[in-house]
CSV table of C-alpha atoms in Angstrom, one decimal:
chain,number,residue,atom,x,y,z
A,1464,MET,CA,46.8,51.3,76.0
A,1465,ARG,CA,43.2,50.4,75.9
A,1466,THR,CA,42.7,53.5,73.4
A,1467,ARG,CA,45.3,52.4,71.3
A,1468,THR,CA,44.1,48.8,71.0
A,1469,ASN,CA,40.6,50.2,70.3
A,1470,THR,CA,41.9,52.4,67.5
A,1471,ARG,CA,43.6,49.4,65.9
A,1472,VAL,CA,40.6,47.5,66.1
A,1473,ALA,CA,38.5,50.3,64.4
A,1474,PHE,CA,41.2,50.5,61.5
A,1475,ALA,CA,40.9,46.7,61.0
A,1476,LEU,CA,37.1,46.7,60.9
A,1477,GLY,CA,37.2,49.7,58.4
A,1478,ALA,CA,39.5,47.7,56.4
A,1479,LEU,CA,37.5,44.7,56.1
A,1480,THR,CA,34.3,46.5,55.4
A,1481,LEU,CA,35.9,48.4,52.5
A,1482,SER,CA,37.5,45.0,51.0
A,1483,PHE,CA,33.9,43.3,51.3
A,1484,GLY,CA,32.2,46.0,49.6
A,1485,GLN,CA,34.7,46.0,46.7
A,1486,ALA,CA,34.3,42.4,46.4
A,1487,THR,CA,30.6,42.4,46.5
A,1488,LEU,CA,30.5,45.2,43.9
A,1489,ALA,CA,32.8,43.1,41.6
A,1490,HIS,CA,30.8,40.0,42.3
A,1491,ALA,CA,27.4,41.6,41.2
A,1492,GLN,CA,28.9,43.0,38.0
A,1493,SER,CA,30.1,39.6,36.9
A,1494,PRO,CA,28.3,36.2,36.9
A,1495,ALA,CA,29.7,33.9,39.6
A,1496,PRO,CA,31.4,30.8,38.3
A,1497,LEU,CA,30.2,27.3,39.3
A,1498,VAL,CA,33.5,26.6,40.9
A,1499,PRO,CA,34.8,29.7,43.1
A,1500,SER,CA,38.1,30.7,42.3
A,1501,GLU,CA,40.7,31.3,45.1
A,1502,THR,CA,41.3,35.0,46.0
A,1503,PRO,CA,43.9,36.5,48.0
A,1504,ALA,CA,43.2,37.6,51.5
A,1505,PRO,CA,42.3,41.2,52.0
A,1506,THR,CA,45.3,43.6,53.0
A,1507,ALA,CA,45.0,46.1,55.5
A,1508,PRO,CA,44.9,49.8,54.3
A,1509,GLU,CA,47.8,52.2,55.5
A,1510,ALA,CA,47.3,53.3,59.1
A,1511,THR,CA,46.9,56.9,57.8
A,1512,ALA,CA,43.5,56.1,56.1
A,1513,PRO,CA,41.0,56.8,58.9
A,1514,ALA,CA,37.8,54.5,58.7
A,1515,SER,CA,34.7,57.0,57.8
A,1516,VAL,CA,31.5,57.0,56.3
A,1517,GLU,CA,32.8,57.8,53.0
A,1518,SER,CA,35.1,54.8,52.9
A,1519,ARG,CA,31.9,52.3,53.0
A,1520,PRO,CA,31.0,50.9,49.5
A,1521,PRO,CA,28.2,52.6,47.8
A,1522,GLU,CA,24.7,51.8,49.1
A,1523,SER,CA,23.7,50.4,45.6
A,1524,ALA,CA,26.5,48.0,45.6
A,1525,ALA,CA,25.8,46.7,49.1
A,1526,VAL,CA,22.1,46.1,48.2
A,1527,GLN,CA,22.9,43.9,45.2
A,1528,ALA,CA,23.4,40.4,46.3
A,1529,PRO,CA,25.4,37.9,44.2
A,1530,PRO,CA,23.4,35.4,42.3
A,1531,SER,CA,23.2,32.2,43.8
A,1532,PRO,CA,24.9,29.4,41.7
A,1533,ALA,CA,22.5,26.7,40.4
A,1534,PRO,CA,22.9,23.6,42.3
A,1535,PRO,CA,25.0,21.0,40.6
A,1536,THR,CA,23.0,18.5,38.4
A,1537,SER,CA,23.6,15.2,37.0
A,1538,PRO,CA,24.7,15.0,33.3
A,1539,VAL,CA,21.4,13.5,32.3
A,1540,GLU,CA,19.4,16.3,33.9
A,1541,ALA,CA,21.7,19.0,32.5
A,1542,SER,CA,21.1,18.0,28.8
A,1543,PRO,CA,17.9,16.1,28.4
A,1544,GLY,CA,17.7,14.1,25.1
A,1545,PRO,CA,14.8,13.5,23.0
A,1546,SER,CA,12.1,10.8,23.8
A,1547,GLU,CA,11.4,7.9,21.8
A,1548,ALA,CA,8.5,9.8,20.0
A,1549,THR,CA,9.9,13.2,19.4
A,1550,GLU,CA,12.8,15.2,18.4
A,1551,VAL,CA,13.5,18.9,19.4
A,1552,ALA,CA,13.9,21.2,16.3
A,1553,PRO,CA,14.7,24.8,16.2
A,1554,LYS,CA,11.8,27.3,15.5
A,1555,THR,CA,11.8,30.8,14.3
A,1556,GLY,CA,12.6,33.3,17.0
A,1557,GLY,CA,15.0,31.0,19.0
A,1558,GLU,CA,11.9,28.9,20.2
A,1559,THR,CA,11.8,25.0,19.9
A,1560,GLU,CA,9.2,22.7,18.8
A,1561,ALA,CA,8.8,19.1,18.8
A,1562,VAL,CA,8.6,17.1,15.5
A,1563,GLN,CA,6.8,13.7,15.7
A,1564,THR,CA,8.8,10.9,14.5
A,1565,ALA,CA,6.4,8.1,15.4
A,1566,GLY,CA,2.7,8.1,15.7
A,1567,PHE,CA,-0.4,7.7,13.8
A,1568,ASP,CA,-1.7,9.7,10.9
A,1569,LYS,CA,-3.9,7.9,8.3
A,1570,GLY,CA,-1.7,4.8,9.3
A,1571,PHE,CA,1.0,4.2,11.8
A,1572,PHE,CA,4.4,6.0,10.9
A,1573,LEU,CA,7.9,6.1,11.5
A,1574,GLN,CA,9.9,9.3,10.5
A,1575,SER,CA,13.5,10.7,10.6
A,1576,ALA,CA,13.8,13.9,12.4
A,1577,ASP,CA,14.6,15.7,9.1
A,1578,GLY,CA,11.5,14.4,7.5
A,1579,ALA,CA,13.6,13.0,4.5
A,1580,ASN,CA,12.6,9.3,5.2
A,1581,LYS,CA,9.1,8.0,6.2
A,1582,LEU,CA,7.5,4.6,6.6
A,1583,GLN,CA,3.7,4.4,6.8
A,1584,ILE,CA,2.0,1.2,7.8
A,1585,GLY,CA,-1.8,0.7,6.6
A,1586,GLY,CA,-4.3,-1.9,6.2
A,1587,ARG,CA,-7.9,-3.0,5.6
A,1588,ILE,CA,-10.0,-5.6,6.5
A,1589,GLN,CA,-13.6,-6.3,5.1
A,1590,ALA,CA,-15.7,-9.0,6.8
A,1591,ARG,CA,-18.6,-9.6,4.6
A,1592,PHE,CA,-21.8,-11.8,4.7
A,1593,THR,CA,-23.5,-12.6,1.2
A,1594,TYR,CA,-26.7,-14.1,0.5
A,1595,LYS,CA,-27.7,-15.2,-3.1
A,1596,ALA,CA,-31.2,-16.1,-4.4
A,1597,LEU,CA,-30.5,-17.2,-8.0
A,1598,GLU,CA,-33.0,-18.4,-10.5
A,1599,ASN,CA,-30.9,-21.1,-12.3
A,1600,ALA,CA,-28.8,-22.4,-9.2
A,1601,PRO,CA,-29.4,-23.1,-5.7
A,1602,ASN,CA,-29.5,-20.4,-3.1
A,1603,SER,CA,-26.4,-19.7,-1.1
A,1604,ALA,CA,-25.3,-17.9,2.0
A,1605,PHE,CA,-21.7,-17.6,3.4
A,1606,PHE,CA,-19.2,-15.5,5.3
A,1607,HIS,CA,-16.0,-14.4,3.6
A,1608,VAL,CA,-13.3,-11.9,3.7
A,1609,PRO,CA,-13.0,-10.5,0.1
A,1610,ARG,CA,-10.2,-7.9,1.2
A,1611,ALA,CA,-7.6,-8.3,4.0
A,1612,ARG,CA,-4.6,-6.0,3.1
A,1613,VAL,CA,-1.4,-4.8,4.4
A,1614,ALA,CA,0.3,-1.8,2.8
A,1615,LEU,CA,3.6,-0.2,3.2
A,1616,ARG,CA,4.3,3.4,1.8
A,1617,GLY,CA,6.5,6.1,2.4
A,1618,HIS,CA,9.5,8.0,1.0
A,1619,VAL,CA,13.4,7.4,1.2
A,1620,PHE,CA,16.2,10.0,0.9
A,1621,SER,CA,13.4,12.9,0.1
A,1622,GLU,CA,10.0,13.2,-0.4
A,1623,ASP,CA,10.4,12.8,-4.0
A,1624,ALA,CA,11.2,9.3,-3.9
A,1625,SER,CA,8.3,7.3,-2.8
A,1626,PHE,CA,7.1,3.7,-2.9
A,1627,LYS,CA,4.2,1.5,-2.1
A,1628,LEU,CA,4.0,-2.2,-1.2
A,1629,GLU,CA,0.4,-3.8,-0.9
A,1630,THR,CA,-0.3,-7.5,-0.3
A,1631,ASP,CA,-3.9,-8.9,-0.2
A,1632,PHE,CA,-4.7,-12.0,2.0
A,1633,GLY,CA,-8.3,-12.0,1.1
A,1634,GLY,CA,-9.9,-15.3,0.0
A,1635,GLY,CA,-7.0,-17.1,2.0
A,1636,SER,CA,-4.5,-16.8,-0.7
A,1637,PRO,CA,-1.8,-14.0,-0.7
A,1638,SER,CA,-1.3,-11.8,-3.8
A,1639,LEU,CA,0.6,-8.9,-4.6
A,1640,LYS,CA,-1.7,-5.8,-5.5
A,1641,ASP,CA,0.7,-2.7,-5.6
A,1642,GLY,CA,4.4,-2.9,-5.9
A,1643,TYR,CA,5.9,0.2,-7.2
A,1644,VAL,CA,8.4,3.1,-7.0
A,1645,ASN,CA,7.3,6.6,-7.8
A,1646,TYR,CA,9.8,9.6,-8.4
A,1647,ARG,CA,8.8,13.1,-8.7
A,1648,PHE,CA,11.1,15.3,-11.0
A,1649,ILE,CA,9.3,18.5,-10.8
A,1650,ASP,CA,5.7,19.5,-9.6
A,1651,GLY,CA,3.4,18.0,-12.4
A,1652,LEU,CA,5.9,15.2,-13.6
A,1653,GLU,CA,6.3,12.2,-11.9
A,1654,VAL,CA,7.1,8.6,-13.2
A,1655,ARG,CA,5.7,5.4,-11.3
A,1656,ALA,CA,7.3,1.9,-12.2
A,1657,GLY,CA,6.1,-1.5,-11.0
A,1658,GLN,CA,2.7,-3.1,-10.4
A,1659,GLN,CA,0.0,-0.5,-10.2
A,1660,LYS,CA,-3.5,0.3,-11.3
A,1661,ARG,CA,-4.1,1.3,-14.8
A,1662,PRO,CA,-5.7,4.8,-14.9
A,1663,PHE,CA,-8.8,4.0,-16.9
A,1664,SER,CA,-12.0,4.5,-15.0
A,1665,ARG,CA,-12.8,6.7,-11.8
A,1666,GLN,CA,-14.5,3.8,-9.8
A,1667,GLN,CA,-11.3,1.6,-10.5
A,1668,ILE,CA,-8.9,4.0,-9.6
A,1669,ASN,CA,-10.9,4.8,-6.4
A,1670,SER,CA,-9.6,2.7,-3.4
A,1671,SER,CA,-11.9,-0.3,-2.5
A,1672,GLY,CA,-12.0,1.1,0.9
A,1673,LYS,CA,-13.8,4.4,-0.3
A,1674,LEU,CA,-16.8,3.0,-1.9
A,1675,GLN,CA,-20.5,3.6,-1.1
A,1676,PHE,CA,-21.3,0.2,-1.9
A,1677,PRO,CA,-19.4,-3.0,-1.0
A,1678,ASP,CA,-18.9,-4.0,-4.6
A,1679,LEU,CA,-18.2,-2.2,-7.8
A,1680,ALA,CA,-20.8,-1.6,-10.5
A,1681,ILE,CA,-21.3,-4.1,-13.3
A,1682,THR,CA,-19.6,-2.0,-15.6
A,1683,ASP,CA,-16.3,-2.6,-13.9
A,1684,LYS,CA,-16.3,-6.3,-14.6
A,1685,ALA,CA,-17.6,-5.8,-18.1
A,1686,PHE,CA,-14.9,-3.3,-19.2
A,1687,GLY,CA,-12.1,-4.1,-16.7
A,1688,ALA,CA,-9.1,-2.1,-15.9
A,1689,GLY,CA,-7.4,-3.4,-12.8
A,1690,ARG,CA,-3.6,-3.8,-12.2
A,1691,ASP,CA,-0.7,-4.4,-14.4
A,1692,LEU,CA,3.0,-4.1,-14.5
A,1693,GLY,CA,4.4,-1.2,-16.3
A,1694,VAL,CA,5.4,2.5,-16.3
A,1695,THR,CA,3.1,5.6,-15.9
A,1696,VAL,CA,3.8,9.2,-16.3
A,1697,HIS,CA,1.5,11.3,-14.4
A,1698,ASN,CA,1.0,14.6,-12.1
A,1699,ASN,CA,-0.2,12.9,-9.0
A,1700,PHE,CA,-3.8,12.7,-10.5
A,1701,GLU,CA,-5.2,10.6,-7.5
A,1702,LYS,CA,-5.0,13.8,-5.6
A,1703,SER,CA,-7.3,15.6,-7.9
A,1704,PRO,CA,-5.3,18.6,-9.0
A,1705,ASN,CA,-7.2,21.1,-11.1
A,1706,PHE,CA,-5.8,19.4,-14.3
A,1707,GLU,CA,-5.0,15.8,-14.0
A,1708,TYR,CA,-3.2,13.5,-16.6
A,1709,ALA,CA,-1.7,10.0,-16.7
A,1710,LEU,CA,-0.1,8.1,-19.5
A,1711,GLY,CA,1.1,4.5,-19.1
A,1712,VAL,CA,2.4,1.4,-21.0
A,1713,TYR,CA,1.7,-2.0,-19.4
A,1714,ASN,CA,2.4,-5.8,-20.1
A,1715,GLY,CA,-1.2,-6.3,-20.9
A,1716,VAL,CA,-1.6,-9.3,-18.7
A,1717,GLY,CA,-3.1,-8.0,-15.4
A,1718,ASP,CA,-2.0,-8.7,-11.9
A,1719,LYS,CA,-3.5,-12.2,-11.5
A,1720,ALA,CA,-0.7,-14.8,-11.4
A,1721,ALA,CA,-1.1,-17.8,-13.6
A,1722,PHE,CA,0.6,-21.1,-13.4
A,1723,THR,CA,3.0,-22.3,-16.2
A,1724,GLY,CA,5.0,-25.5,-16.4
A,1725,GLY,CA,4.6,-29.3,-16.8
A,1726,VAL,CA,2.5,-31.9,-15.0
A,1727,GLN,CA,3.6,-35.4,-14.9
A,1728,VAL,CA,0.8,-38.0,-14.7
A,1729,ASP,CA,1.3,-41.3,-13.0
A,1730,PRO,CA,-0.4,-43.8,-15.4
A,1731,MET,CA,-1.0,-46.3,-12.4
A,1732,THR,CA,-2.8,-43.8,-10.0
A,1733,GLY,CA,-3.7,-41.1,-12.4
A,1734,GLU,CA,-2.2,-38.5,-9.9
A,1735,GLY,CA,-0.3,-35.8,-11.3
A,1736,SER,CA,2.9,-33.9,-10.1
A,1737,VAL,CA,4.2,-30.5,-11.0
A,1738,SER,CA,7.6,-30.4,-12.6
A,1739,GLY,CA,9.3,-27.2,-13.5
A,1740,GLY,CA,6.4,-24.7,-13.0
A,1741,LYS,CA,5.5,-21.6,-11.3
A,1742,PHE,CA,3.1,-18.9,-10.7
A,1743,SER,CA,3.8,-15.7,-12.4
A,1744,ASN,CA,2.1,-12.6,-14.0
A,1745,VAL,CA,5.2,-11.9,-16.1
A,1746,PRO,CA,4.7,-12.9,-19.9
A,1747,SER,CA,7.4,-14.3,-22.0
A,1748,GLU,CA,6.9,-11.4,-24.2
A,1749,ILE,CA,5.0,-8.0,-23.7
A,1750,SER,CA,1.5,-7.5,-25.3
A,1751,PRO,CA,1.3,-3.8,-24.8
A,1752,ALA,CA,-1.6,-2.0,-23.3
A,1753,VAL,CA,-1.3,1.7,-23.6
A,1754,VAL,CA,-3.9,3.8,-21.2
A,1755,ALA,CA,-4.1,7.4,-21.2
A,1756,ARG,CA,-6.3,9.7,-18.9
A,1757,VAL,CA,-7.0,13.4,-18.6
A,1758,GLY,CA,-9.3,15.1,-16.2
A,1759,TYR,CA,-10.4,18.4,-14.6
A,1760,ASN,CA,-11.3,19.0,-10.9
A,1761,THR,CA,-12.6,22.0,-9.1
A,1762,ASP,CA,-10.9,23.0,-5.8
A,1763,ASP,CA,-11.4,20.5,-3.0
A,1764,SER,CA,-13.2,18.1,-5.1
A,1765,ARG,CA,-11.6,14.9,-3.8
A,1766,GLY,CA,-12.9,13.1,-7.0
A,1767,TYR,CA,-11.4,9.7,-6.0
A,1768,SER,CA,-13.4,9.2,-2.8
A,1769,GLU,CA,-17.1,8.6,-2.8
A,1770,GLY,CA,-19.5,10.2,-0.4
A,1771,ASP,CA,-19.3,13.9,0.5
A,1772,PHE,CA,-17.6,13.9,4.0
A,1773,GLU,CA,-16.1,17.4,3.2
A,1774,GLY,CA,-19.3,19.2,2.8
A,1775,GLY,CA,-19.5,22.7,1.4
A,1776,PRO,CA,-20.6,24.1,-2.0
A,1777,LEU,CA,-20.7,22.3,-5.4
A,1778,ARG,CA,-17.5,20.7,-6.4
A,1779,LEU,CA,-17.1,18.7,-9.7
A,1780,SER,CA,-14.6,16.2,-11.3
A,1781,VAL,CA,-14.8,15.0,-14.9
A,1782,GLY,CA,-12.4,12.7,-16.6
A,1783,ALA,CA,-11.8,10.7,-20.0
A,1784,SER,CA,-9.8,7.7,-20.3
A,1785,GLY,CA,-8.6,5.7,-23.6
A,1786,TRP,CA,-7.3,2.0,-23.4
A,1787,PHE,CA,-5.5,0.5,-26.4
A,1788,ASP,CA,-4.8,-3.3,-25.9
A,1789,PHE,CA,-2.5,-4.9,-28.3
A,1790,GLN,CA,-3.6,-8.6,-27.2
A,1791,ASP,CA,-1.9,-10.6,-30.0
A,1792,GLN,CA,1.3,-9.3,-31.6
A,1793,ALA,CA,1.1,-11.9,-34.2
A,1794,SER,CA,-2.2,-11.0,-35.7
A,1795,GLY,CA,-2.1,-7.4,-34.7
A,1796,ASP,CA,-5.6,-7.6,-33.1
A,1797,LEU,CA,-6.5,-4.3,-31.3
A,1798,ILE,CA,-9.0,-3.7,-28.5
A,1799,THR,CA,-10.0,-0.2,-27.9
A,1800,LYS,CA,-12.0,1.0,-24.9
A,1801,GLY,CA,-12.8,4.5,-23.8
A,1802,GLU,CA,-15.0,6.1,-21.2
A,1803,LEU,CA,-16.2,9.3,-19.6
A,1804,ASP,CA,-16.8,9.7,-15.9
A,1805,PHE,CA,-17.9,12.3,-13.3
A,1806,SER,CA,-18.1,13.0,-9.6
A,1807,LEU,CA,-20.4,15.7,-8.2
A,1808,LYS,CA,-20.5,16.8,-4.4
A,1809,ALA,CA,-22.5,19.4,-2.6
A,1810,GLU,CA,-23.5,19.9,0.8
A,1811,GLY,CA,-23.5,16.0,1.6
A,1812,PHE,CA,-25.0,15.1,-1.7
A,1813,SER,CA,-22.9,13.0,-4.1
A,1814,ALA,CA,-23.1,11.6,-7.6
A,1815,THR,CA,-21.0,9.7,-9.6
A,1816,GLY,CA,-21.1,7.7,-12.9
A,1817,GLY,CA,-19.6,6.7,-16.1
A,1818,PHE,CA,-20.0,5.9,-19.8
A,1819,TYR,CA,-18.1,3.0,-21.5
A,1820,VAL,CA,-17.5,1.9,-25.0
A,1821,CYS,CA,-15.5,-1.2,-26.5
A,1822,SER,CA,-14.5,-2.1,-30.0
A,1823,ALA,CA,-12.5,-5.3,-30.9
A,1824,ALA,CA,-10.7,-5.8,-34.1
A,1825,ASP,CA,-11.0,-9.8,-33.7
A,1826,LYS,CA,-14.9,-9.2,-33.4
A,1827,THR,CA,-15.0,-11.3,-30.1
A,1828,SER,CA,-13.1,-9.6,-27.2
A,1829,CYS,CA,-15.7,-7.1,-26.0
A,1830,PHE,CA,-18.4,-7.8,-23.4
A,1831,GLY,CA,-20.2,-11.2,-23.9
A,1832,GLY,CA,-17.8,-12.1,-26.9
A,1833,ASN,CA,-18.9,-9.3,-29.2
A,1834,ALA,CA,-17.3,-7.0,-31.5
A,1835,ASP,CA,-18.5,-3.9,-29.5
A,1836,ALA,CA,-20.1,-3.1,-26.3
A,1837,LEU,CA,-21.6,-0.1,-24.2
A,1838,GLY,CA,-22.1,0.5,-20.6
A,1839,THR,CA,-23.2,2.9,-18.0
A,1840,HIS,CA,-23.7,3.5,-14.3
A,1841,VAL,CA,-24.9,6.2,-12.1
A,1842,GLN,CA,-25.1,6.3,-8.2
A,1843,LEU,CA,-26.4,8.8,-5.7
A,1844,GLY,CA,-26.0,9.3,-2.1
A,1845,TYR,CA,-26.8,11.7,0.7
A,1846,LEU,CA,-24.9,11.8,3.9
A,1847,VAL,CA,-26.8,12.6,7.0
A,1848,GLY,CA,-24.8,14.0,9.8
A,1849,ASP,CA,-21.5,12.4,8.8
A,1850,LEU,CA,-23.0,9.2,10.2
A,1851,LEU,CA,-25.8,7.8,7.9
A,1852,GLU,CA,-25.9,7.6,4.3
A,1853,PRO,CA,-28.7,5.9,2.0
A,1854,ALA,CA,-27.4,5.2,-1.7
A,1855,VAL,CA,-28.9,4.0,-4.9
A,1856,ARG,CA,-27.1,2.7,-8.0
A,1857,VAL,CA,-28.3,1.8,-11.6
A,1858,GLY,CA,-26.2,0.1,-14.3
A,1859,LEU,CA,-26.6,-1.2,-17.7
A,1860,VAL,CA,-24.2,-3.2,-20.0
A,1861,GLY,CA,-24.9,-4.6,-23.6
A,1862,GLY,CA,-23.1,-5.8,-26.6
A,1863,ASP,CA,-23.5,-5.7,-30.4
A,1864,GLY,CA,-25.3,-2.3,-30.2
A,1865,GLN,CA,-27.4,-3.1,-27.1
A,1866,ILE,CA,-26.8,-1.5,-23.7
A,1867,ASP,CA,-29.3,-3.5,-21.5
A,1868,ASP,CA,-28.2,-7.1,-21.8
A,1869,GLN,CA,-27.4,-7.0,-18.1
A,1870,ARG,CA,-29.2,-4.6,-15.7
A,1871,GLU,CA,-28.4,-3.7,-12.1
A,1872,ILE,CA,-30.5,-2.0,-9.6
A,1873,ALA,CA,-29.0,-1.7,-6.1
A,1874,VAL,CA,-29.9,0.1,-2.7
A,1875,GLY,CA,-27.5,0.5,0.0
A,1876,LEU,CA,-27.3,2.0,3.6
A,1877,ASN,CA,-24.0,2.7,5.1
A,1878,LEU,CA,-23.4,3.7,8.8
A,1879,TYR,CA,-20.1,5.6,9.5
A,1880,PRO,CA,-18.8,5.7,13.0
A,1881,ASN,CA,-15.5,7.0,11.5
A,1882,LYS,CA,-15.8,8.0,7.9
A,1883,HIS,CA,-14.5,5.3,5.5
A,1884,ASP,CA,-12.0,3.9,8.0
A,1885,LEU,CA,-14.8,2.3,10.2
A,1886,LYS,CA,-18.1,1.7,8.5
A,1887,LEU,CA,-21.0,-0.9,8.4
A,1888,GLN,CA,-22.5,-1.2,4.7
A,1889,THR,CA,-25.5,-2.9,3.5
A,1890,GLN,CA,-26.4,-3.6,-0.1
A,1891,VAL,CA,-29.4,-5.2,-1.8
A,1892,GLY,CA,-29.2,-5.7,-5.5
A,1893,ILE,CA,-31.3,-7.3,-8.4
A,1894,LEU,CA,-29.2,-8.5,-11.5
A,1895,SER,CA,-31.1,-9.1,-14.5
A,1896,ASP,CA,-29.6,-11.1,-17.5
A,1897,LYS,CA,-31.6,-10.8,-20.8
A,1898,ALA,CA,-29.7,-13.6,-22.6
A,1899,ALA,CA,-30.1,-16.0,-19.7
A,1900,ASP,CA,-33.7,-14.7,-18.9
A,1901,THR,CA,-32.6,-14.5,-15.1
A,1902,ARG,CA,-33.2,-12.1,-12.4
A,1903,ASP,CA,-31.1,-12.7,-9.2
A,1904,VAL,CA,-31.1,-11.0,-6.0
A,1905,VAL,CA,-27.9,-10.6,-4.0
A,1906,ALA,CA,-27.8,-9.1,-0.5
A,1907,MET,CA,-24.6,-8.4,1.5
A,1908,THR,CA,-23.6,-6.7,4.7
A,1909,GLN,CA,-19.9,-5.7,5.2
A,1910,LEU,CA,-17.9,-4.4,8.1
A,1911,GLN,CA,-14.7,-2.5,7.3
A,1912,LEU,CA,-11.8,-1.4,9.5
A,1913,GLY,CA,-9.1,0.6,7.6
A,1914,PHE,CA,-6.0,2.6,8.7
C-alpha cells in the first residue's frame, strides 16, 4: 500500500513539474500582460507516462524567468504632458527634443509649438543728464528721458506675415513710432505697409539703441528722414544682405501728430476751448514722398549697428539713397535729396559716415531756408575688450553752396556691460554756428537698458 501511494505521488510531482516547465517556456517567449489571464489547472498525464529526467523542461527554458510586470502607475505618471515652457517635438532617429515656447531671446517671447506664431516683447529706456553752456542763452542742466519705448513684434500664421508695434513714452507724452505689417512673398521680395522709417540714411535707419553717441550727428536734423505712413517694397535690407534695396511711397508729413480743429475763445475771460479738433498725422490729401535706396554689404558686415562687437577681418557696407518730396501739389514744388553712406569694421575698429545734398524748387526748403544744401559727417570708434569704446565725430552742414555754416566736433566714451543692451555713454561736443557767431558746448551722460 505504501509503495502504491509513493508511486502516485511521484506521478503527480512529475506532472506538475512538466506543466510548470511548459508554462514557464511559453511565458518567457511572450511578454506578460499587465492583468494576468485565467488559465486552466494543469491536468495529470496518463499513468503510463513515467516521470523521468527527460520529461523535465529544457534547462534553458527553466533558467529564463518571466519579466516582472511594471508596477501600476497613475494616469499622470504614465503619460507626462509638456510643461508651461516646453513642448516635446519629434527628432530625427526617433529621439525627441524640447521646443521652447516661452523665454528670452533678444526680448521676452511666446511661441506656438509649431513655430507658426510668435510674439516678442522688447523695450528701451534711456535716462540722460544734459548740460548746455550756450553763448547767447543762459546755461542749463537737467535730467530727462528722451526715449522710453515698448515694442511688440513677431509673426502670425507663418513667418512670412510679420508685424511691429512700437510706442514711445519719452518726454512724458506717448506717441506711435512704428506700426506696420510686413509680408514676404518670396526671398528678396517683401512689402511693408503702415508707419515706418523712410529708408534714406544709414544713421537714421540704425536703431537709436545701437548708436555710438547718445545723439545723432547734425546732418540728421539738417536733412531729415524719420518716419512716415506709406508702403515699402524691400528685401529685408536692415539685415544687411549682400545686395539691399528699398523703394517706398509715403504721405510726406512725417510721424509727428499735429492738432487740427477749432478753438472758441471766451471774450470775457480770454480762455479758449477746443471744439471738433483732434491730433493726427494723416493729411487730408497725400503730398507724396518717394524714397529709394540700394546698397552692398560684405558677409557679416552688420551695417546697421554701430561699433564692432563681432570682430574679425575687414567688413564693408555702402549705400545710396534718393528722396523726392512733392510738398505742394498745387505748385508742383519738388524737394530732392540724396546721400551716400558707408560702414567699415575690422578687428574692433569701426568707421561710419555720410555725404548729403539737397535741392529745392521753391528755393527755400533746404537747410537754413536755402535753395540747396550740403552736409557730411564721419565718426570713428575702437572697442577694447568688448567693454570700453572711445569715439570721435566731426560733422559739417551748409547752405547755398557752403558746407561749414554749422560745425560739430564731439568725443565720446562708452562702457558696455552687455553690448548695446546695457551701456553707459558720455558725450562732449562743440557746436559752432557761423551765422549766429556762436560756439556752444553740450555734454551729456546716458544710461541705456534695452531688450
